[in-house]
């Protein structure tokens, strides 16, 4: 039975190769690229044809003009197959294509083929549900990765710079990276049976490398955000808090994932990466910012100089009182006297203005963010 199956699959590959030779060369079709893609995604579950995989990468590095026929060839191959071997090889090939960092590929947006409902038509029921789940989860990750990469390019065809990027943009990107990591952690055989296939182990190697890169980017991003969090308002602090709490949950999932990979001898999981623990102090500080309780505030006082003139001076005090913003309290001059006006009242108190130490300069308008409820 297995011999007949292998012969049938080899016949399908030869038939596809013969059809590719009859194709007319256009901007979207290249017979040589079609042939290389077919060989790189053959039905042979025992090995990957790295020779033709490298040929695909070489075409991409030669000229961006090859990107359209390459994407067309991979899409056509994926849309027609009902073999989990061909589908998985195609996803691995597409994953490698993304790693080439070719702008024309990075800008395609969502993948031009859909394997979200993939169903293998050549395996028994006991194996089909396992391979279907593996292929679908791998596709879900690559589709999301492609969509995010496409959004990072401007209409002028340039990747958006992250230099001096607003902290809100950094937080949105961190949220996207965490979503990618969640999808990656779902790319795992639901049973150990699939781990006996070399093809599955090689696919898991690709996933492990991607996890290392994304998790490293998340750690770097969190460190940058925490350095700038005092420049932000409550909205950004609330976003950052959600990201920190999500990082803690993902850290536990990472440990479980790598233990699974180590159990089955996946090479790239041999060196277990250190999972970064989020300090409790950082979480408490974000909660303090969200709740609007300042650690230090600045109080303006009026002092009388020797020549009987008056001058406003600042001093720092520690308090647990709620801060009063300058749209509620403002400093005015009334016949040479400094007066604090609040809610329509005029008070001749010595204490004039309260403003948070790390916020905008005195007398500058302060825009309050929307309150966040949990």
Short mmCIF file of C-alpha atoms in Angstrom, two decimals:
data_model
loop_
_atom_site.label_atom_id
_atom_site.label_comp_id
_atom_site.label_asym_id
_atom_site.label_seq_id
_atom_site.Cartn_x
_atom_site.Cartn_y
_atom_site.Cartn_z
CA UNK A 1 0.00 0.00 0.00
CA UNK A 2 2.80 2.41 0.93
CA UNK A 3 4.68 1.54 -2.26
CA UNK A 4 1.61 2.29 -4.35
CA UNK A 5 1.12 5.59 -2.53
CA UNK A 6 4.70 6.68 -3.14
CA UNK A 7 4.44 5.78 -6.81
CA UNK A 8 1.20 7.74 -7.13
CA UNK A 9 2.70 10.81 -5.45
CA UNK A 10 5.82 10.69 -7.61
CA UNK A 11 3.59 10.49 -10.70
CA UNK A 12 1.71 13.61 -9.54
CA UNK A 13 4.96 15.53 -9.18
CA UNK A 14 6.17 14.48 -12.63
CA UNK A 15 2.83 15.44 -14.14
CA UNK A 16 3.00 18.89 -12.50
CA UNK A 17 6.55 19.37 -13.78
CA UNK A 18 5.48 18.47 -17.33
CA UNK A 19 2.61 20.98 -17.19
CA UNK A 20 4.98 23.70 -15.98
CA UNK A 21 7.14 23.29 -19.09
CA UNK A 22 4.13 24.16 -21.24
CA UNK A 23 3.53 27.46 -19.45
CA UNK A 24 4.18 30.69 -21.31
CA UNK A 25 6.63 33.06 -19.66
CA UNK A 26 4.90 36.21 -18.39
CA UNK A 27 5.32 38.73 -15.58
CA UNK A 28 3.48 36.28 -13.32
CA UNK A 29 4.69 32.98 -14.73
CA UNK A 30 8.19 31.59 -15.05
CA UNK A 31 8.50 27.89 -16.03
CA UNK A 32 11.87 27.52 -14.31
CA UNK A 33 10.56 28.96 -11.04
CA UNK A 34 7.43 26.79 -11.30
CA UNK A 35 9.62 23.70 -11.64
CA UNK A 36 11.83 24.67 -8.69
CA UNK A 37 8.79 25.24 -6.46
CA UNK A 38 7.29 21.87 -7.44
CA UNK A 39 10.54 20.07 -6.63
CA UNK A 40 10.98 21.98 -3.35
CA UNK A 41 7.44 20.99 -2.31
CA UNK A 42 7.39 17.41 -3.53
CA UNK A 43 5.27 14.65 -1.98
CA UNK A 44 8.34 12.94 -0.54
CA UNK A 45 7.75 13.03 3.22
CA UNK A 46 11.26 11.78 3.97
CA UNK A 47 13.28 14.79 2.87
CA UNK A 48 13.32 18.41 1.71
CA UNK A 49 14.95 19.25 -1.62
CA UNK A 50 17.25 21.99 -0.31
CA UNK A 51 18.93 22.35 -3.69
CA UNK A 52 15.77 23.76 -5.23
CA UNK A 53 14.92 25.69 -2.08
CA UNK A 54 18.23 27.51 -2.46
CA UNK A 55 17.48 28.14 -6.14
CA UNK A 56 14.30 29.95 -5.09
CA UNK A 57 16.22 32.14 -2.64
CA UNK A 58 18.85 32.92 -5.28
CA UNK A 59 16.19 34.14 -7.70
CA UNK A 60 14.86 36.49 -5.05
CA UNK A 61 18.31 37.88 -4.32
CA UNK A 62 18.99 38.37 -8.03
CA UNK A 63 16.04 40.63 -8.87
CA UNK A 64 12.73 41.69 -7.27
CA UNK A 65 11.11 40.99 -10.63
CA UNK A 66 11.12 37.30 -9.71
CA UNK A 67 8.94 37.87 -6.66
CA UNK A 68 5.62 37.89 -8.56
CA UNK A 69 6.13 34.61 -10.45
CA UNK A 70 7.49 33.01 -7.27
CA UNK A 71 4.46 33.99 -5.14
CA UNK A 72 2.18 32.89 -7.97
CA UNK A 73 3.90 29.49 -8.19
CA UNK A 74 3.73 28.86 -4.44
CA UNK A 75 0.08 29.99 -4.26
CA UNK A 76 -0.98 27.77 -7.13
CA UNK A 77 0.78 24.81 -5.54
CA UNK A 78 -0.83 25.41 -2.13
CA UNK A 79 -4.33 25.93 -3.47
CA UNK A 80 -4.38 22.66 -5.38
CA UNK A 81 -2.84 20.26 -2.89
CA UNK A 82 -4.57 17.97 -0.45
CA UNK A 83 -1.30 16.52 0.82
CA UNK A 84 -0.07 17.65 4.24
CA UNK A 85 3.50 17.02 3.09
CA UNK A 86 3.21 19.41 0.14
CA UNK A 87 1.35 21.97 2.26
CA UNK A 88 3.93 21.89 5.06
CA UNK A 89 6.85 22.13 2.63
CA UNK A 90 5.14 25.06 0.94
CA UNK A 91 4.72 26.87 4.26
CA UNK A 92 8.36 26.25 5.16
CA UNK A 93 9.39 27.60 1.76
CA UNK A 94 7.20 30.67 2.25
CA UNK A 95 8.68 31.14 5.71
CA UNK A 96 12.17 31.13 4.21
CA UNK A 97 11.11 33.58 1.51
CA UNK A 98 10.01 36.05 4.19
CA UNK A 99 13.37 35.72 5.90
CA UNK A 100 15.07 36.95 2.72
CA UNK A 101 13.82 40.47 3.61
CA UNK A 102 12.91 41.37 0.04
CA UNK A 103 10.69 44.51 0.07
CA UNK A 104 8.42 43.20 -2.69
CA UNK A 105 7.66 40.14 -0.53
CA UNK A 106 7.31 42.05 2.73
CA UNK A 107 4.64 44.33 1.23
CA UNK A 108 2.23 41.65 -0.04
CA UNK A 109 0.03 41.85 3.06
CA UNK A 110 -2.04 38.75 3.78
CA UNK A 111 -0.89 35.55 2.13
CA UNK A 112 -2.41 35.08 -1.34
CA UNK A 113 -3.53 31.53 -0.50
CA UNK A 114 -5.64 30.11 2.30
CA UNK A 115 -4.91 26.96 4.31
CA UNK A 116 -7.01 27.87 7.33
CA UNK A 117 -9.39 24.98 6.54
CA UNK A 118 -6.79 22.60 5.14
CA UNK A 119 -7.77 18.93 5.16
CA UNK A 120 -5.38 16.16 4.19
CA UNK A 121 -6.89 13.69 1.76
CA UNK A 122 -4.24 10.98 1.80
CA UNK A 123 -3.92 9.98 5.48
CA UNK A 124 -6.03 7.84 7.74
CA UNK A 125 -8.42 9.40 10.21
CA UNK A 126 -6.06 8.77 13.13
CA UNK A 127 -3.35 10.93 11.56
CA UNK A 128 -5.37 13.38 9.47
CA UNK A 129 -6.61 15.50 12.39
CA UNK A 130 -3.05 15.80 13.74
CA UNK A 131 -1.50 16.95 10.46
CA UNK A 132 -4.46 19.21 9.67
CA UNK A 133 -4.08 21.07 12.98
CA UNK A 134 -0.32 21.43 12.48
CA UNK A 135 -0.64 22.84 8.95
CA UNK A 136 -3.47 25.20 9.90
CA UNK A 137 -1.63 26.63 12.90
CA UNK A 138 1.56 27.15 10.86
CA UNK A 139 -0.44 28.92 8.16
CA UNK A 140 -2.19 31.12 10.74
CA UNK A 141 1.16 32.35 12.04
CA UNK A 142 2.62 33.07 8.57
CA UNK A 143 -0.55 34.84 7.45
CA UNK A 144 -0.44 37.12 10.51
CA UNK A 145 3.29 37.71 10.08
CA UNK A 146 2.75 38.69 6.45
CA UNK A 147 -0.08 41.07 7.36
CA UNK A 148 1.99 42.84 10.03
CA UNK A 149 5.00 43.14 7.72
CA UNK A 150 2.82 44.75 5.05
CA UNK A 151 1.49 47.38 7.45
CA UNK A 152 4.99 48.53 8.34
CA UNK A 153 5.57 49.92 4.86
CA UNK A 154 4.47 53.38 3.75
CA UNK A 155 2.79 54.19 0.46
CA UNK A 156 6.13 55.49 -0.78
CA UNK A 157 7.56 51.99 -0.46
CA UNK A 158 9.77 52.71 2.56
CA UNK A 159 9.73 50.82 5.82
CA UNK A 160 8.48 53.09 8.60
CA UNK A 161 11.25 54.34 10.86
CA UNK A 162 11.09 53.55 14.58
CA UNK A 163 13.47 56.35 15.51
CA UNK A 164 11.69 58.72 17.89
CA UNK A 165 8.56 56.62 17.49
CA UNK A 166 5.76 57.65 19.87
CA UNK A 167 5.39 55.33 22.83
CA UNK A 168 1.83 54.48 21.77
CA UNK A 169 3.15 53.10 18.47
CA UNK A 170 5.74 51.03 20.31
CA UNK A 171 3.01 49.58 22.52
CA UNK A 172 0.87 48.66 19.50
CA UNK A 173 3.84 46.90 17.92
CA UNK A 174 4.53 45.01 21.15
CA UNK A 175 0.91 43.86 21.19
CA UNK A 176 1.30 42.60 17.60
CA UNK A 177 4.51 40.76 18.46
CA UNK A 178 2.82 39.09 21.42
CA UNK A 179 -0.03 38.01 19.15
CA UNK A 180 2.54 36.49 16.77
CA UNK A 181 4.19 34.68 19.66
CA UNK A 182 0.85 33.24 20.76
CA UNK A 183 0.26 31.92 17.25
CA UNK A 184 3.77 30.45 17.12
CA UNK A 185 3.26 28.59 20.40
CA UNK A 186 0.24 26.87 18.81
CA UNK A 187 2.45 25.41 16.06
CA UNK A 188 3.07 22.14 17.85
CA UNK A 189 2.06 18.57 17.10
CA UNK A 190 -0.94 17.65 19.20
CA UNK A 191 0.52 14.17 19.62
CA UNK A 192 4.06 12.85 19.67
CA UNK A 193 3.35 10.61 16.68
CA UNK A 194 4.21 13.34 14.18
CA UNK A 195 7.61 13.89 15.74
CA UNK A 196 8.89 10.74 14.04
CA UNK A 197 8.73 12.54 10.69
CA UNK A 198 11.92 14.41 9.78
CA UNK A 199 9.80 16.96 7.91
CA UNK A 200 7.91 17.89 11.07
CA UNK A 201 11.13 18.21 13.07
CA UNK A 202 12.59 20.51 10.40
CA UNK A 203 9.43 22.63 10.47
CA UNK A 204 9.69 22.85 14.25
CA UNK A 205 13.30 24.02 13.89
CA UNK A 206 12.06 26.92 11.75
CA UNK A 207 9.44 27.75 14.37
CA UNK A 208 11.95 27.66 17.23
CA UNK A 209 14.26 30.11 15.43
CA UNK A 210 11.31 32.46 14.87
CA UNK A 211 10.32 32.22 18.54
CA UNK A 212 13.83 33.22 19.60
CA UNK A 213 13.73 36.28 17.36
CA UNK A 214 10.24 37.45 18.31
CA UNK A 215 10.75 36.88 22.03
CA UNK A 216 14.00 38.84 21.88
CA UNK A 217 12.19 41.71 20.13
CA UNK A 218 9.48 41.68 22.80
CA UNK A 219 12.04 41.85 25.62
CA UNK A 220 13.87 44.73 23.94
CA UNK A 221 10.60 46.55 23.30
CA UNK A 222 9.40 46.17 26.89
CA UNK A 223 12.72 47.54 28.17
CA UNK A 224 12.45 50.62 25.90
CA UNK A 225 8.84 51.25 26.91
CA UNK A 226 9.59 51.06 30.63
CA UNK A 227 12.37 53.62 30.19
CA UNK A 228 9.86 56.09 28.69
CA UNK A 229 6.74 55.22 30.64
CA UNK A 230 7.01 58.34 32.84
CA UNK A 231 6.55 60.46 29.71
CA UNK A 232 3.18 58.85 29.06
CA UNK A 233 -0.32 59.25 30.33
CA UNK A 234 -2.79 56.82 31.83
CA UNK A 235 -3.84 55.35 28.48
CA UNK A 236 -0.29 54.33 27.57
CA UNK A 237 0.32 53.09 31.10
CA UNK A 238 -2.79 50.88 30.89
CA UNK A 239 -1.59 49.45 27.55
CA UNK A 240 1.85 48.80 29.02
CA UNK A 241 0.35 47.08 32.05
CA UNK A 242 -1.65 44.70 29.86
CA UNK A 243 1.51 43.90 27.89
CA UNK A 244 3.52 43.19 31.04
CA UNK A 245 0.82 40.88 32.42
CA UNK A 246 0.57 39.11 29.06
CA UNK A 247 4.36 38.67 29.04
CA UNK A 248 4.16 36.86 32.37
CA UNK A 249 1.58 34.42 30.98
CA UNK A 250 3.60 33.90 27.80
CA UNK A 251 6.73 33.20 29.84
CA UNK A 252 5.03 30.21 31.43
CA UNK A 253 3.82 28.98 28.04
CA UNK A 254 7.34 29.30 26.64
CA UNK A 255 8.75 27.07 29.35
CA UNK A 256 6.18 24.38 28.59
CA UNK A 257 6.76 24.69 24.85
CA UNK A 258 10.53 24.30 25.07
CA UNK A 259 10.21 21.39 27.47
CA UNK A 260 8.06 19.66 24.85
CA UNK A 261 10.63 20.39 22.13
CA UNK A 262 13.51 19.24 24.29
CA UNK A 263 11.69 15.99 25.01
CA UNK A 264 11.65 15.14 21.32
CA UNK A 265 15.22 16.25 20.64
CA UNK A 266 14.59 19.31 18.50
CA UNK A 267 18.05 20.79 18.03
CA UNK A 268 17.23 24.49 18.34
CA UNK A 269 15.49 23.95 21.66
CA UNK A 270 18.59 22.38 23.25
CA UNK A 271 19.69 25.74 24.65
CA UNK A 272 16.75 26.86 26.73
CA UNK A 273 16.43 30.66 26.52
CA UNK A 274 16.12 32.61 29.74
CA UNK A 275 12.54 33.74 30.26
CA UNK A 276 12.53 37.31 31.53
CA UNK A 277 10.65 37.84 34.78
CA UNK A 278 8.73 41.12 35.01
CA UNK A 279 9.56 42.83 38.34
CA UNK A 280 6.59 43.41 40.63
CA UNK A 281 7.81 46.98 41.15
CA UNK A 282 7.28 47.80 37.47
CA UNK A 283 3.72 46.47 37.54
CA UNK A 284 2.91 48.38 40.74
CA UNK A 285 4.36 51.57 39.27
CA UNK A 286 2.16 51.26 36.18
CA UNK A 287 -0.87 50.68 38.37
CA UNK A 288 0.03 53.82 40.32
CA UNK A 289 0.15 55.87 37.12
CA UNK A 290 -3.19 54.45 35.95
CA UNK A 291 -4.83 55.23 39.28
CA UNK A 292 -3.48 58.77 39.13
CA UNK A 293 -1.61 58.71 42.44
CA UNK A 294 1.56 60.75 42.06
CA UNK A 295 4.69 59.81 43.91
CA UNK A 296 5.95 63.41 43.96
CA UNK A 297 4.32 66.69 43.07
CA UNK A 298 5.54 70.24 42.79
CA UNK A 299 3.96 73.06 44.76
CA UNK A 300 4.31 76.70 43.77
CA UNK A 301 4.57 79.22 46.55
CA UNK A 302 4.75 83.00 46.61
CA UNK A 303 7.61 84.53 48.57
CA UNK A 304 8.12 88.18 49.44
CA UNK A 305 11.56 89.53 48.55
CA UNK A 306 13.51 92.13 50.51
CA UNK A 307 12.32 94.93 48.20
CA UNK A 308 8.71 94.00 49.03
CA UNK A 309 8.17 92.51 45.54
CA UNK A 310 6.73 89.04 45.13
CA UNK A 311 8.09 86.04 43.20
CA UNK A 312 6.73 82.56 42.53
CA UNK A 313 9.04 79.72 43.60
CA UNK A 314 8.78 75.93 43.43
CA UNK A 315 9.41 73.28 46.01
CA UNK A 316 8.98 69.50 45.85
CA UNK A 317 6.84 67.76 48.43
CA UNK A 318 5.74 64.18 48.89
CA UNK A 319 2.02 63.57 49.14
CA UNK A 320 -0.63 60.96 48.52
CA UNK A 321 -3.28 63.50 47.48
CA UNK A 322 -4.82 63.49 44.03
CA UNK A 323 -3.14 65.90 41.68
CA UNK A 324 -4.94 69.08 40.60
CA UNK A 325 -4.50 69.98 36.95
CA UNK A 326 -4.11 73.53 35.69
CA UNK A 327 -7.44 73.61 33.89
CA UNK A 328 -8.97 73.38 37.39
CA UNK A 329 -6.45 75.59 39.14
CA UNK A 330 -4.78 78.54 37.47
CA UNK A 331 -2.53 81.35 38.58
CA UNK A 332 -3.73 84.89 37.93
CA UNK A 333 -2.61 88.38 38.88
CA UNK A 334 -4.98 90.61 40.81
CA UNK A 335 -3.57 94.09 41.38
CA UNK A 336 -0.09 92.72 41.77
CA UNK A 337 -1.21 89.84 44.02
CA UNK A 338 -0.94 86.20 42.95
CA UNK A 339 -4.35 84.57 43.33
CA UNK A 340 -5.32 80.88 42.95
CA UNK A 341 -8.64 80.48 41.15
CA UNK A 342 -10.47 77.16 41.32
CA UNK A 343 -14.02 76.36 40.20
CA UNK A 344 -14.97 80.03 40.06
CA UNK A 345 -13.53 80.87 43.50
CA UNK A 346 -10.74 83.28 44.28
CA UNK A 347 -8.50 82.26 47.14
CA UNK A 348 -5.65 84.29 48.54
CA UNK A 349 -3.90 81.25 49.86
CA UNK A 350 -0.12 81.05 49.84
CA UNK A 351 -0.11 77.72 47.99
CA UNK A 352 -0.81 78.51 44.36
CA UNK A 353 -0.42 75.64 41.93
CA UNK A 354 0.04 71.92 42.05
CA UNK A 355 1.47 70.13 39.07
CA UNK A 356 3.02 66.76 38.52
CA UNK A 357 6.79 66.82 38.39
CA UNK A 358 7.30 64.87 35.18
CA UNK A 359 4.46 66.48 33.18
CA UNK A 360 4.37 69.54 30.98
CA UNK A 361 5.87 72.93 31.98
CA UNK A 362 3.92 75.23 34.27
CA UNK A 363 0.96 77.02 32.73
CA UNK A 364 1.02 74.71 29.65
CA UNK A 365 -2.38 73.14 28.89
CA UNK A 366 -2.61 69.51 29.98
CA UNK A 367 -4.73 67.13 27.90
CA UNK A 368 -6.26 64.43 30.04
CA UNK A 369 -6.46 60.94 28.50
CA UNK A 370 -9.70 59.02 28.61
CA UNK A 371 -10.17 57.09 31.82
CA UNK A 372 -9.61 53.36 31.55
CA UNK A 373 -11.93 51.03 33.41
CA UNK A 374 -11.19 47.42 34.18
#
